[in-house]
Amino acid sequence: MLPSPLLTALRSARHLVVFTGAGVSAESGIPTFRDALSGLWQRFDPATLATPQAFRRDPALVWGWYEWRRMKVLQAQPNPAHRAIAELARHVAEFTLITQNVDDLHERAGSQDVIHLHGSLQQPRCFACARSPAAPLAPADEPEDGRRLEPPRCTHCGGRLRPGVVWFGENLPAAALNAAFDAARRCDLLISVGTSGVVYPAAEVPRLALDAGAMVLHVNPQAVAQPGEREFVLRGPAGAELPELLRQAFGA
Ligand code: BJW
Ligand code: ZN
């Protein structure tokens, strides 16, 4: 049985925020970044792949790597954690979903108005003029990790397209960040799912909620937070923990 203050907080929440990281998509087969054995940053160097300098230096290396990841997402399906989050929205008056993920698995599980703090793999833009192509990207031709691919050209200025994600050293989209911070400050319960909480400014989101008086629940197999008076931890995979939380709180 889950802690009763947590179930009470969930049943009585007027504004629930769910904040997700790579761990929510792990059970869909999308690798996280920092997990000890399977994390992307164990095999790939972020400095050569996830910065504007890296793209300037070797655009084909970076584009090829992101096409490989985009294909993995296209082939993946939402898991029970994505579906439980979409279902949670139906039980509260106000619901905000904030994700650091660049996949679209929340949307495919039925969540709406998802705030993407770190952009999307599906929405490239021009590295030179920042405009987005009119047509969506076609599926890439069997990309593999490590295979170089020349980025397509911008139809407006001829510049190279870049992945529509937020790289290290880049600002987050201002509207998304403001909406996320605003929701965190106004909510009464925030559930943080599958994030190591080390990348800023996104990592400030749960802290802002706590500081504003909300309860915060962390769902993660690893010990990412210490339980406290208003802070709860469910140690386990989101695909098991979130459906169980939903069941115990709402019988859903
Ligand atoms: C499960 C599970 C299961 C597993 N169920 N859970 C010092 C030096 C240089 C820079 C900085 C610095 N200090 C701060 C900075 C700034 C930097 C930063 O924070 N760096 C830190 C790493 C130190 N931040 C930025 O640069 C940001 N911009 C910025 O600050 O602009 C101002 C500025 C301007 C100029 C100079 C400096 C600053 C931008 C950050 C962009 C982050 N981008 C990435 C890549 C996106 C594109 C891509 O996908 O390739 O975003 S990095 C990567 O980390 C990705 C993620 O969204 C983000 C967060 O990771 P997340 O989601 O938490 O994943 P993991 O892998 O870390 O954790 C997974 C968790 O899941 C684990 O806890 C598991 O246990 C758990 N899990 N299975 C539930 N089944
Ligand atoms: Zn352009």
Short mmCIF file of N, CA and C in Angstrom, two decimals, residues 161-228:
data_model
loop_
_atom_site.label_atom_id
_atom_site.label_comp_id
_atom_site.label_asym_id
_atom_site.label_seq_id
_atom_site.Cartn_x
_atom_site.Cartn_y
_atom_site.Cartn_z
N LEU A 161 19.97 21.78 -42.39
CA LEU A 161 19.01 21.54 -41.30
C LEU A 161 19.75 20.92 -40.12
N ARG A 162 19.32 21.28 -38.93
CA ARG A 162 19.84 20.71 -37.69
C ARG A 162 18.68 20.07 -36.92
N PRO A 163 18.98 19.14 -36.01
CA PRO A 163 17.90 18.56 -35.19
C PRO A 163 17.26 19.65 -34.32
N GLY A 164 15.95 19.56 -34.13
CA GLY A 164 15.23 20.59 -33.37
C GLY A 164 15.27 20.37 -31.88
N VAL A 165 16.44 20.04 -31.36
CA VAL A 165 16.60 19.76 -29.93
C VAL A 165 17.45 20.86 -29.30
N VAL A 166 17.47 20.89 -27.96
CA VAL A 166 18.28 21.90 -27.27
C VAL A 166 19.60 21.27 -26.87
N TRP A 167 20.68 21.79 -27.41
CA TRP A 167 22.00 21.27 -27.10
C TRP A 167 22.60 22.00 -25.89
N PHE A 168 23.64 21.42 -25.33
CA PHE A 168 24.34 22.05 -24.21
C PHE A 168 24.82 23.44 -24.63
N GLY A 169 24.64 24.40 -23.73
CA GLY A 169 25.05 25.77 -24.00
C GLY A 169 24.01 26.58 -24.75
N GLU A 170 22.89 25.95 -25.15
CA GLU A 170 21.83 26.68 -25.84
C GLU A 170 20.71 27.01 -24.86
N ASN A 171 20.04 28.10 -25.12
CA ASN A 171 18.90 28.46 -24.28
C ASN A 171 17.72 27.54 -24.57
N LEU A 172 16.95 27.28 -23.52
CA LEU A 172 15.71 26.53 -23.72
C LEU A 172 14.67 27.45 -24.36
N PRO A 173 13.67 26.89 -25.10
CA PRO A 173 12.64 27.76 -25.67
C PRO A 173 11.95 28.54 -24.55
N ALA A 174 11.95 29.88 -24.69
CA ALA A 174 11.53 30.73 -23.57
C ALA A 174 10.08 30.48 -23.15
N ALA A 175 9.19 30.32 -24.13
CA ALA A 175 7.78 30.14 -23.78
C ALA A 175 7.59 28.84 -23.00
N ALA A 176 8.28 27.78 -23.42
CA ALA A 176 8.16 26.48 -22.74
C ALA A 176 8.71 26.58 -21.32
N LEU A 177 9.86 27.22 -21.18
CA LEU A 177 10.48 27.33 -19.85
C LEU A 177 9.60 28.17 -18.92
N ASN A 178 9.08 29.28 -19.42
CA ASN A 178 8.21 30.12 -18.58
C ASN A 178 6.96 29.36 -18.17
N ALA A 179 6.35 28.63 -19.11
CA ALA A 179 5.13 27.88 -18.79
C ALA A 179 5.44 26.80 -17.74
N ALA A 180 6.60 26.16 -17.88
CA ALA A 180 6.98 25.10 -16.92
C ALA A 180 7.21 25.69 -15.53
N PHE A 181 7.94 26.77 -15.45
CA PHE A 181 8.22 27.38 -14.14
C PHE A 181 6.92 27.89 -13.50
N ASP A 182 6.05 28.46 -14.32
CA ASP A 182 4.78 28.98 -13.81
C ASP A 182 3.93 27.84 -13.23
N ALA A 183 3.84 26.73 -13.98
CA ALA A 183 3.05 25.59 -13.51
C ALA A 183 3.65 25.03 -12.22
N ALA A 184 4.97 24.93 -12.16
CA ALA A 184 5.62 24.38 -10.96
C ALA A 184 5.31 25.25 -9.74
N ARG A 185 5.29 26.55 -9.93
CA ARG A 185 5.03 27.45 -8.79
C ARG A 185 3.57 27.41 -8.35
N ARG A 186 2.65 27.01 -9.26
CA ARG A 186 1.21 27.06 -8.94
C ARG A 186 0.62 25.71 -8.53
N CYS A 187 1.35 24.60 -8.74
CA CYS A 187 0.72 23.29 -8.54
C CYS A 187 0.65 22.93 -7.06
N ASP A 188 -0.19 21.96 -6.71
CA ASP A 188 -0.13 21.46 -5.33
C ASP A 188 0.56 20.10 -5.23
N LEU A 189 0.72 19.41 -6.36
CA LEU A 189 1.49 18.16 -6.37
C LEU A 189 2.27 18.07 -7.67
N LEU A 190 3.53 17.71 -7.56
CA LEU A 190 4.36 17.49 -8.76
C LEU A 190 4.93 16.08 -8.69
N ILE A 191 4.78 15.34 -9.79
CA ILE A 191 5.36 13.99 -9.87
C ILE A 191 6.51 14.04 -10.87
N SER A 192 7.70 13.77 -10.39
CA SER A 192 8.90 13.80 -11.22
C SER A 192 9.26 12.36 -11.57
N VAL A 193 9.29 12.05 -12.86
CA VAL A 193 9.41 10.65 -13.28
C VAL A 193 10.65 10.45 -14.16
N GLY A 194 11.55 9.57 -13.75
CA GLY A 194 12.61 9.11 -14.64
C GLY A 194 13.59 10.18 -15.07
N THR A 195 14.00 11.02 -14.13
CA THR A 195 15.04 12.00 -14.47
C THR A 195 16.12 12.00 -13.40
N SER A 196 17.37 12.16 -13.85
CA SER A 196 18.47 12.24 -12.89
C SER A 196 18.52 13.62 -12.24
N GLY A 197 17.86 14.59 -12.84
CA GLY A 197 17.80 15.93 -12.25
C GLY A 197 19.13 16.64 -12.21
N VAL A 198 19.97 16.41 -13.20
CA VAL A 198 21.29 17.06 -13.18
C VAL A 198 21.44 18.13 -14.26
N VAL A 199 20.47 18.24 -15.15
CA VAL A 199 20.62 19.19 -16.25
C VAL A 199 19.75 20.43 -16.00
N TYR A 200 20.41 21.57 -15.99
CA TYR A 200 19.74 22.84 -15.70
C TYR A 200 19.46 23.60 -16.99
N PRO A 201 18.45 24.44 -17.02
CA PRO A 201 17.56 24.84 -15.92
C PRO A 201 16.39 23.90 -15.66
N ALA A 202 16.21 22.82 -16.46
CA ALA A 202 15.05 21.94 -16.26
C ALA A 202 15.00 21.39 -14.83
N ALA A 203 16.17 21.09 -14.25
CA ALA A 203 16.21 20.47 -12.93
C ALA A 203 15.64 21.38 -11.84
N GLU A 204 15.43 22.65 -12.16
CA GLU A 204 14.85 23.54 -11.15
C GLU A 204 13.36 23.31 -10.96
N VAL A 205 12.72 22.62 -11.91
CA VAL A 205 11.25 22.51 -11.89
C VAL A 205 10.73 21.89 -10.57
N PRO A 206 11.20 20.69 -10.16
CA PRO A 206 10.69 20.14 -8.89
C PRO A 206 11.03 21.01 -7.68
N ARG A 207 12.20 21.61 -7.70
CA ARG A 207 12.61 22.47 -6.58
C ARG A 207 11.68 23.68 -6.45
N LEU A 208 11.29 24.27 -7.58
CA LEU A 208 10.37 25.41 -7.55
C LEU A 208 9.04 25.01 -6.93
N ALA A 209 8.56 23.81 -7.28
CA ALA A 209 7.28 23.34 -6.73
C ALA A 209 7.39 23.16 -5.22
N LEU A 210 8.48 22.52 -4.77
CA LEU A 210 8.68 22.31 -3.33
C LEU A 210 8.74 23.65 -2.59
N ASP A 211 9.53 24.57 -3.15
CA ASP A 211 9.70 25.87 -2.49
C ASP A 211 8.40 26.64 -2.41
N ALA A 212 7.48 26.37 -3.37
CA ALA A 212 6.20 27.08 -3.35
C ALA A 212 5.17 26.37 -2.48
N GLY A 213 5.57 25.26 -1.83
CA GLY A 213 4.67 24.60 -0.87
C GLY A 213 3.99 23.34 -1.38
N ALA A 214 4.30 22.92 -2.61
CA ALA A 214 3.66 21.71 -3.16
C ALA A 214 4.31 20.45 -2.59
N MET A 215 3.61 19.32 -2.76
CA MET A 215 4.23 18.03 -2.48
C MET A 215 4.91 17.55 -3.76
N VAL A 216 6.00 16.81 -3.59
CA VAL A 216 6.73 16.30 -4.76
C VAL A 216 6.94 14.80 -4.58
N LEU A 217 6.62 14.05 -5.63
CA LEU A 217 6.85 12.60 -5.64
C LEU A 217 7.86 12.28 -6.74
N HIS A 218 8.91 11.55 -6.39
CA HIS A 218 9.90 11.10 -7.38
C HIS A 218 9.65 9.63 -7.69
N VAL A 219 9.57 9.28 -8.96
CA VAL A 219 9.40 7.88 -9.37
C VAL A 219 10.64 7.50 -10.16
N ASN A 220 11.44 6.60 -9.58
CA ASN A 220 12.74 6.31 -10.20
C ASN A 220 13.31 5.05 -9.54
N PRO A 221 13.92 4.15 -10.31
CA PRO A 221 14.55 2.98 -9.66
C PRO A 221 15.76 3.37 -8.82
N GLN A 222 16.36 4.53 -9.12
CA GLN A 222 17.53 4.99 -8.37
C GLN A 222 17.12 6.00 -7.30
N ALA A 223 18.00 6.14 -6.30
CA ALA A 223 17.72 7.08 -5.20
C ALA A 223 18.08 8.50 -5.65
N VAL A 224 17.15 9.18 -6.30
CA VAL A 224 17.45 10.52 -6.82
C VAL A 224 17.08 11.61 -5.82
N ALA A 225 16.39 11.26 -4.71
CA ALA A 225 16.02 12.27 -3.71
C ALA A 225 15.81 11.59 -2.37
N GLN A 226 15.97 12.36 -1.31
CA GLN A 226 15.70 11.88 0.04
C GLN A 226 14.24 12.16 0.37
N PRO A 227 13.50 11.16 0.89
CA PRO A 227 12.12 11.47 1.30
C PRO A 227 12.13 12.52 2.42
N GLY A 228 11.13 13.36 2.44
CA GLY A 228 11.01 14.40 3.48
C GLY A 228 9.55 14.60 3.82
#
